[in-house]
Amino acid sequence: MAAMEIDTEKNLQRKQSTYQSLDETFEIQNETYRGQQYSQIYFARLHTMRTLLYSLVTHWKPHVPVCTVLELEEGKECIIVGTLYKHMKLKPCILDEYSKERSALPLVKPHNFMHPDDHLVLEDESGRVKLGGTVLSPSVYVTGVVVALHGKETGAGDFMVLDVLEAGLAPQIEPQLKSREDKYVVFISGVNAGSSLSNPLQFQLLVDHITGHLGDEKEQGIAAEIVHVVIAGNSVEIPLGLLNGQNLASKDQSRLSEPVQELDILLTQIAAGVPVDIMPGSNDPANFCLPQQPLNRWLFPGSRAYNTFRSCTNPHCFELAGVRILGTSGQNIDDLKKYSEGKDELEFMERTLKWRHLAPTTPNTLGILS
C-alpha cells in the first residue's frame, strides 16, 4: 500500500517546500522543579511587556506622566502600566469543594463563568487599584493581560480609566516567497479516533483527497498543491473508564491501544505522500500543562517509518517556504471562552494578537510548566 501511494504521489508531481521547525522554545530539556512559584511568570511577563508599552506610550500620549500604582494622586491624570486581574464571582475555586456552604453557591454553566458583578484590578510591583469607568470592559479582558491605562484616581480610591493602550500586533516578518505557485497547508483537528461519534469513512475520504486518490484531474491538481499537513490536537479518544489507576486486563489493554492504532493507520497513509506534523491536544496521551511535549513516536510504528512524519510540541511553530506559522491545539482559546465573552473563536484569537500573548490566562486558569 505504501509503495503504491508513493508511486501515485510521483505521478501527481507534488510541489516541495523547505521546512524548518522552530519548536525549540517549547521543548523541555532536562529541566527540574526548584520550588519556583507562579509569581515569577507574572513578574517576567510584566517586565517584558512594560518595556514595550513604555516605548509605545511616548507616541500615544507623550504629555501625560507615567507613574506606578503607589504614586497615584486623586484627580491627577496619569498613565499606569500593569497586569490586569479580573475578580470573578463565579470563578471555580478548589476550596469551595470543602466549604460547608457550597450547596448555596449558584449553579454555573460549565462553558462560561462570567457574571455582571465582575470587575477589573490593575497590579504592578507597588500595589493594586480597582478600575472604574466604561472604557475597559470586564467581559473582554482576562487575568494576565498587561496594558497601559490613562486615567485618574477618584475620591473612592478607584482608578477611572479614560483610555487604554494594548501592545498591538507584533512586527511582522516579511514572507520570503520564492515562487508565485499556489501551495496549501492542511490543518486538521478533532479526529478523535476511537470515539463512538467518529466516522472512519469521512477521515478515509479526507486522506484519499490529500494523497490524490480521490476526484477527477482537477481535484488531483489541487491535491498536488498540498505541501504540508498539520494535525492540531485531539487525535484520539481514550475510554476514560479504563484510566482508573487499576491494572488493566488484557482485553482492556487492547481497547486502550485501538484508538492509537487507528490513528497510526491514517497518519501512515498521509505521511507516505506528504509531510505531516502531529501536535498533542487536551485529550491526547501527553502532559496536561502547556507547552505540551511531542507525542511519543513509538506510539506510531507505521508513521515513524517515514521521514515526513514529525511529532511536534503544542504550541507548534515552523517556517514553510519562507512563511512562519505559529499555532496551538486550542486550549488557550477554549480557556478565554470560559472567562471572557466574544462573538466567535476568531475574535478570541485576534485578542491574543493584540495583547501579544499566546495564552494570557496562564497560569491563572490554564496549566503551564513554570
Short mmCIF file of C-alpha atoms in Angstrom, two decimals:
data_model
loop_
_atom_site.label_atom_id
_atom_site.label_comp_id
_atom_site.label_asym_id
_atom_site.label_seq_id
_atom_site.Cartn_x
_atom_site.Cartn_y
_atom_site.Cartn_z
CA MET A 1 0.00 0.00 0.00
CA ALA A 2 2.76 2.46 0.95
CA ALA A 3 4.69 1.79 -2.28
CA MET A 4 1.56 2.29 -4.37
CA GLU A 5 0.86 5.61 -2.62
CA ILE A 6 4.40 6.84 -3.18
CA ASP A 7 4.16 5.98 -6.88
CA THR A 8 0.88 7.90 -7.11
CA GLU A 9 2.44 10.92 -5.47
CA LYS A 10 5.19 10.89 -8.09
CA ASN A 11 2.50 10.93 -10.77
CA LEU A 12 0.91 13.94 -9.03
CA GLN A 13 4.26 15.78 -9.14
CA ARG A 14 3.55 17.21 -5.72
CA LYS A 15 5.22 20.55 -5.01
CA GLN A 16 8.04 20.66 -2.47
CA SER A 17 8.74 23.37 0.12
CA THR A 18 11.58 23.98 2.54
CA TYR A 19 10.63 23.26 6.15
CA GLN A 20 12.24 24.38 9.40
CA SER A 21 10.94 23.56 12.85
CA LEU A 22 11.07 26.37 15.44
CA ASP A 23 9.79 24.33 18.39
CA GLU A 24 12.97 24.71 20.47
CA THR A 25 11.24 27.45 22.50
CA PHE A 26 8.58 24.99 23.65
CA GLU A 27 10.75 21.91 24.19
CA ILE A 28 11.67 20.95 27.75
CA GLN A 29 15.19 19.55 28.11
CA ASN A 30 16.37 18.19 31.48
CA GLU A 31 14.56 20.89 33.46
CA THR A 32 13.78 20.27 37.13
CA TYR A 33 11.40 21.93 39.58
CA ARG A 34 13.28 24.07 42.10
CA GLY A 35 10.39 25.43 44.12
CA GLN A 36 9.67 28.39 41.84
CA GLN A 37 6.23 29.97 42.13
CA TYR A 38 3.86 31.30 39.51
CA SER A 39 4.61 34.86 40.66
CA GLN A 40 7.85 34.62 38.68
CA ILE A 41 5.85 34.13 35.49
CA TYR A 42 3.78 37.26 36.12
CA PHE A 43 6.89 39.24 37.09
CA ALA A 44 8.73 38.26 33.89
CA ARG A 45 5.62 38.99 31.78
CA LEU A 46 5.15 42.44 33.34
CA HIS A 47 8.83 43.31 32.96
CA THR A 48 8.88 42.35 29.26
CA MET A 49 5.56 43.92 28.30
CA ARG A 50 6.09 47.10 30.34
CA THR A 51 9.32 47.84 28.47
CA LEU A 52 7.38 47.51 25.22
CA LEU A 53 4.42 49.62 26.40
CA TYR A 54 6.71 52.38 27.72
CA SER A 55 8.16 52.70 24.22
CA LEU A 56 4.63 52.99 22.78
CA VAL A 57 3.39 55.48 25.40
CA THR A 58 5.82 58.16 24.19
CA HIS A 59 3.97 58.19 20.86
CA TRP A 60 0.50 57.55 22.31
CA LYS A 61 0.23 60.37 24.87
CA PRO A 62 3.65 62.00 25.31
CA HIS A 63 2.41 64.83 27.56
CA VAL A 64 0.78 62.58 30.19
CA PRO A 65 3.10 61.50 33.05
CA VAL A 66 3.69 57.80 33.75
CA CYS A 67 3.58 56.60 37.35
CA THR A 68 3.13 53.47 39.46
CA VAL A 69 0.03 52.47 41.41
CA LEU A 70 1.64 53.69 44.64
CA GLU A 71 2.30 57.13 43.12
CA LEU A 72 -1.35 57.81 42.15
CA GLU A 73 -2.81 61.13 43.31
CA GLU A 74 -6.51 61.94 43.49
CA GLY A 75 -7.72 63.88 40.46
CA LYS A 76 -4.33 63.89 38.70
CA GLU A 77 -4.33 62.37 35.21
CA CYS A 78 -1.53 59.89 34.53
CA ILE A 79 -0.67 56.63 32.82
CA ILE A 80 -0.11 53.41 34.73
CA VAL A 81 1.18 50.12 33.33
CA GLY A 82 0.42 46.81 34.98
CA THR A 83 -1.17 43.38 34.84
CA LEU A 84 -4.93 43.05 34.84
CA TYR A 85 -6.64 40.84 37.40
CA LYS A 86 -10.33 40.04 36.92
CA HIS A 87 -12.32 39.42 40.08
CA MET A 88 -14.92 36.83 39.06
CA LYS A 89 -17.79 35.92 41.33
CA LEU A 90 -18.41 32.57 39.62
CA LYS A 91 -14.82 31.51 39.05
CA PRO A 92 -14.40 27.92 40.30
CA CYS A 93 -12.33 27.56 43.47
CA ILE A 94 -10.95 24.30 44.82
CA LEU A 95 -11.73 25.45 48.36
CA ASP A 96 -15.45 25.53 47.52
CA GLU A 97 -15.43 21.74 47.43
CA TYR A 98 -14.66 21.74 51.14
CA SER A 99 -16.95 24.60 52.10
CA LYS A 100 -19.97 23.82 54.24
CA GLU A 101 -21.89 26.42 52.28
CA ARG A 102 -21.07 25.04 48.84
CA SER A 103 -24.66 23.95 48.32
CA ALA A 104 -25.67 27.62 48.43
CA LEU A 105 -23.41 28.55 45.53
CA PRO A 106 -25.21 29.47 42.30
CA LEU A 107 -25.31 26.94 39.52
CA VAL A 108 -22.77 27.80 36.83
CA LYS A 109 -22.87 26.92 33.17
CA PRO A 110 -19.71 24.89 32.55
CA HIS A 111 -18.82 26.79 29.35
CA ASN A 112 -18.62 30.31 30.82
CA PHE A 113 -18.10 31.85 34.27
CA MET A 114 -18.95 35.50 33.56
CA HIS A 115 -21.13 37.49 35.98
CA PRO A 116 -22.45 41.09 35.83
CA ASP A 117 -20.61 41.92 39.08
CA ASP A 118 -17.16 41.03 37.72
CA HIS A 119 -14.62 43.87 37.89
CA LEU A 120 -11.01 44.53 36.91
CA VAL A 121 -7.98 45.42 39.02
CA LEU A 122 -4.58 46.65 37.80
CA GLU A 123 -1.49 45.45 39.63
CA ASP A 124 2.22 46.28 39.50
CA GLU A 125 5.09 45.71 41.96
CA SER A 126 4.00 48.64 44.12
CA GLY A 127 0.34 47.71 44.62
CA ARG A 128 -3.06 47.25 43.02
CA VAL A 129 -6.01 49.51 42.27
CA LYS A 130 -9.61 48.80 41.32
CA LEU A 131 -10.53 50.08 37.86
CA GLY A 132 -13.66 52.06 37.04
CA GLY A 133 -15.37 53.57 34.01
CA THR A 134 -16.82 52.08 30.84
CA VAL A 135 -13.71 52.14 28.64
CA LEU A 136 -12.33 48.85 29.96
CA SER A 137 -14.97 46.12 29.77
CA PRO A 138 -14.57 43.15 32.16
CA SER A 139 -16.28 40.94 29.59
CA VAL A 140 -13.41 41.45 27.12
CA TYR A 141 -10.29 41.21 29.29
CA VAL A 142 -8.92 38.36 31.39
CA THR A 143 -6.44 37.98 34.20
CA GLY A 144 -2.85 38.17 32.96
CA VAL A 145 -3.11 40.82 30.23
CA VAL A 146 -0.59 43.68 30.53
CA VAL A 147 -1.89 47.10 29.43
CA ALA A 148 -1.22 50.84 29.81
CA LEU A 149 -4.13 52.87 31.18
CA HIS A 150 -4.75 56.62 31.00
CA GLY A 151 -6.95 57.93 33.78
CA LYS A 152 -7.10 59.43 37.26
CA GLU A 153 -7.73 58.34 40.82
CA THR A 154 -11.16 59.09 42.24
CA GLY A 155 -12.13 60.07 45.77
CA ALA A 156 -13.22 56.49 46.39
CA GLY A 157 -9.71 55.22 45.65
CA ASP A 158 -10.59 53.69 42.26
CA PHE A 159 -8.78 54.49 39.02
CA MET A 160 -11.16 55.99 36.48
CA VAL A 161 -9.98 54.70 33.08
CA LEU A 162 -10.20 57.23 30.24
CA ASP A 163 -8.26 55.32 27.60
CA VAL A 164 -6.41 52.03 27.17
CA LEU A 165 -3.29 51.09 25.21
CA GLU A 166 -2.64 47.45 24.28
CA ALA A 167 0.64 46.10 22.95
CA GLY A 168 -0.85 45.66 19.49
CA LEU A 169 0.33 43.44 16.69
CA ALA A 170 4.00 42.47 16.80
CA PRO A 171 6.25 43.49 13.87
CA GLN A 172 5.56 41.06 11.05
CA ILE A 173 8.22 39.08 9.21
CA GLU A 174 8.04 39.72 5.51
CA PRO A 175 7.37 36.37 3.79
CA GLN A 176 10.28 35.32 1.61
CA LEU A 177 8.21 33.82 -1.19
CA LYS A 178 10.45 32.30 -3.84
CA SER A 179 7.68 31.43 -6.29
CA ARG A 180 4.18 32.52 -7.16
CA GLU A 181 2.79 28.99 -7.34
CA ASP A 182 -0.16 28.12 -5.12
CA LYS A 183 0.76 26.00 -2.12
CA TYR A 184 -1.58 24.79 0.61
CA VAL A 185 -1.18 23.69 4.23
CA VAL A 186 -3.98 21.48 5.56
CA PHE A 187 -4.94 21.89 9.23
CA ILE A 188 -6.96 19.10 10.88
CA SER A 189 -8.13 18.78 14.48
CA GLY A 190 -10.63 16.74 16.43
CA VAL A 191 -10.07 13.44 14.62
CA ASN A 192 -10.88 11.66 17.92
CA ALA A 193 -10.04 8.21 16.64
CA GLY A 194 -11.74 5.62 18.81
CA SER A 195 -14.71 7.84 19.64
CA SER A 196 -18.20 6.39 19.24
CA LEU A 197 -19.08 9.50 17.22
CA SER A 198 -16.14 9.37 14.81
CA ASN A 199 -16.78 8.24 11.25
CA PRO A 200 -13.81 6.33 9.76
CA LEU A 201 -15.25 6.76 6.26
CA GLN A 202 -15.10 10.56 6.50
CA PHE A 203 -11.47 10.52 7.56
CA GLN A 204 -10.58 7.99 4.88
CA LEU A 205 -12.14 10.28 2.26
CA LEU A 206 -10.04 13.15 3.63
CA VAL A 207 -6.88 11.02 3.45
CA ASP A 208 -7.73 9.99 -0.11
CA HIS A 209 -8.23 13.63 -1.09
CA ILE A 210 -4.92 14.73 0.44
CA THR A 211 -2.99 11.88 -1.17
CA GLY A 212 -4.59 12.38 -4.58
CA HIS A 213 -6.63 9.18 -4.69
CA LEU A 214 -9.96 10.97 -4.95
CA GLY A 215 -11.71 13.03 -7.60
CA ASP A 216 -11.05 13.96 -11.20
CA GLU A 217 -7.98 15.56 -12.74
CA LYS A 218 -8.90 18.99 -11.32
CA GLU A 219 -9.27 17.62 -7.78
CA GLN A 220 -5.97 15.80 -8.07
CA GLY A 221 -4.38 19.02 -9.29
CA ILE A 222 -5.47 20.73 -6.06
CA ALA A 223 -4.15 17.78 -4.04
CA ALA A 224 -0.78 18.18 -5.76
CA GLU A 225 -0.58 21.73 -4.35
CA ILE A 226 -0.86 20.48 -0.73
CA VAL A 227 2.68 20.73 0.66
CA HIS A 228 2.07 20.08 4.36
CA VAL A 229 -0.48 18.65 6.79
CA VAL A 230 -0.79 19.62 10.47
CA ILE A 231 -2.87 17.51 12.89
CA ALA A 232 -3.68 20.06 15.60
CA GLY A 233 -4.65 18.03 18.65
CA ASN A 234 -7.42 15.78 19.97
CA SER A 235 -6.47 12.99 17.60
CA VAL A 236 -7.59 10.10 19.80
CA GLU A 237 -10.23 9.48 22.42
CA ILE A 238 -9.19 7.09 25.16
CA PRO A 239 -12.06 5.48 27.13
CA LEU A 240 -11.94 7.28 30.48
CA GLY A 241 -13.38 4.30 32.30
CA LEU A 242 -10.14 2.41 31.70
CA LEU A 243 -7.97 5.09 33.30
CA ASN A 244 -8.86 4.40 36.93
CA GLY A 245 -5.40 3.63 38.25
CA GLN A 246 -6.03 -0.11 38.37
CA ASN A 247 -4.18 -2.84 36.50
CA LEU A 248 -5.79 -3.49 33.14
CA ALA A 249 -6.93 -6.87 31.89
CA SER A 250 -5.58 -7.97 28.52
CA LYS A 251 -8.85 -7.16 26.73
CA ASP A 252 -8.87 -3.66 28.26
CA GLN A 253 -5.26 -3.11 27.18
CA SER A 254 -6.27 -3.75 23.59
CA ARG A 255 -9.17 -1.31 23.93
CA LEU A 256 -6.72 1.28 25.22
CA SER A 257 -4.40 0.89 22.23
CA GLU A 258 -7.01 0.57 19.48
CA PRO A 259 -7.62 4.35 19.05
CA VAL A 260 -3.87 5.00 18.63
CA GLN A 261 -3.55 2.13 16.17
CA GLU A 262 -6.46 3.52 14.15
CA LEU A 263 -4.81 6.95 14.10
CA ASP A 264 -1.49 5.45 13.04
CA ILE A 265 -3.12 3.84 10.00
CA LEU A 266 -4.46 7.23 8.87
CA LEU A 267 -1.15 9.02 9.54
CA THR A 268 0.81 6.35 7.67
CA GLN A 269 -1.24 6.89 4.54
CA ILE A 270 -0.73 10.67 4.72
CA ALA A 271 2.99 10.50 5.57
CA ALA A 272 3.55 8.25 2.57
CA GLY A 273 2.74 11.16 0.28
CA VAL A 274 3.07 14.48 2.11
CA PRO A 275 4.89 15.78 5.23
CA VAL A 276 2.68 15.65 8.32
CA ASP A 277 3.10 17.20 11.78
CA ILE A 278 1.06 15.95 14.73
CA MET A 279 0.51 18.10 17.81
CA PRO A 280 -0.85 16.86 21.16
CA GLY A 281 -4.18 18.17 22.41
CA SER A 282 -6.17 18.18 25.64
CA ASN A 283 -7.48 14.62 25.08
CA ASP A 284 -4.27 13.05 23.78
CA PRO A 285 -1.78 10.90 25.74
CA ALA A 286 0.59 13.77 26.59
CA ASN A 287 1.38 16.02 29.56
CA PHE A 288 -1.53 18.24 30.63
CA CYS A 289 0.22 21.60 31.09
CA LEU A 290 1.41 23.85 28.28
CA PRO A 291 3.71 23.60 26.49
CA GLN A 292 2.70 20.02 25.73
CA GLN A 293 5.60 17.87 24.64
CA PRO A 294 5.57 15.76 21.44
CA LEU A 295 3.62 12.52 21.44
CA ASN A 296 5.97 9.56 21.75
CA ARG A 297 6.97 8.42 18.26
CA TRP A 298 6.81 4.79 19.38
CA LEU A 299 3.04 5.13 19.53
CA PHE A 300 3.07 5.26 15.73
CA PRO A 301 5.07 2.29 14.35
CA GLY A 302 3.74 2.75 10.83
CA SER A 303 4.08 6.53 10.57
CA ARG A 304 7.53 6.84 12.13
CA ALA A 305 8.99 4.76 9.29
CA TYR A 306 8.63 7.87 7.10
CA ASN A 307 10.93 10.87 7.47
CA THR A 308 7.93 13.02 6.52
CA PHE A 309 6.30 12.27 9.89
CA ARG A 310 7.06 14.65 12.76
CA SER A 311 5.73 14.60 16.30
CA CYS A 312 5.70 18.22 17.49
CA THR A 313 5.02 20.35 20.56
CA ASN A 314 1.89 22.33 21.38
CA PRO A 315 2.27 25.27 20.71
CA HIS A 316 3.92 24.48 17.38
CA CYS A 317 5.99 26.90 15.30
CA PHE A 318 7.62 26.30 11.93
CA GLU A 319 8.67 28.00 8.72
CA LEU A 320 7.47 26.67 5.40
CA ALA A 321 8.54 28.14 2.08
CA GLY A 322 9.58 31.37 3.80
CA VAL A 323 6.32 31.75 5.77
CA ARG A 324 6.34 31.41 9.58
CA ILE A 325 3.36 29.64 11.14
CA LEU A 326 2.55 29.53 14.87
CA GLY A 327 -0.45 27.81 16.40
CA THR A 328 -1.87 25.78 19.26
CA SER A 329 -4.29 22.91 19.65
CA GLY A 330 -6.88 25.30 21.08
CA GLN A 331 -6.61 25.10 24.87
CA ASN A 332 -5.72 28.80 25.09
CA ILE A 333 -8.80 29.82 23.10
CA ASP A 334 -11.09 27.40 24.96
CA ASP A 335 -9.94 28.95 28.24
CA LEU A 336 -10.56 32.50 27.00
CA LYS A 337 -14.11 31.44 26.10
CA LYS A 338 -14.68 30.37 29.71
CA TYR A 339 -13.52 33.60 31.32
CA SER A 340 -14.49 36.28 28.77
CA GLU A 341 -17.02 36.87 26.02
CA GLY A 342 -16.70 37.24 22.25
CA LYS A 343 -18.58 36.71 19.02
CA ASP A 344 -16.59 33.66 17.96
CA GLU A 345 -13.24 31.91 18.22
CA LEU A 346 -11.70 34.26 15.66
CA GLU A 347 -12.31 37.23 17.96
CA PHE A 348 -10.54 35.47 20.83
CA MET A 349 -7.62 34.67 18.52
CA GLU A 350 -7.48 38.32 17.44
CA ARG A 351 -7.28 39.41 21.07
CA THR A 352 -4.23 37.22 21.70
CA LEU A 353 -2.53 39.00 18.79
CA LYS A 354 -3.44 42.46 20.12
CA TRP A 355 -2.28 41.53 23.62
CA ARG A 356 0.89 39.88 22.21
CA HIS A 357 0.37 36.83 24.36
CA LEU A 358 -0.49 33.38 23.05
CA ALA A 359 -2.03 32.18 26.32
CA PRO A 360 -2.75 35.15 28.63
CA THR A 361 -4.82 33.14 31.13
CA THR A 362 -1.79 31.05 32.13
CA PRO A 363 -1.06 30.25 34.90
CA ASN A 364 -4.28 31.52 36.49
CA THR A 365 -6.79 29.18 34.90
CA LEU A 366 -4.73 27.32 32.28
CA GLY A 367 -2.00 24.94 33.34
CA ILE A 368 1.58 25.84 32.42
CA LEU A 369 5.00 24.44 33.25
CA SER A 370 6.79 27.15 35.25
#
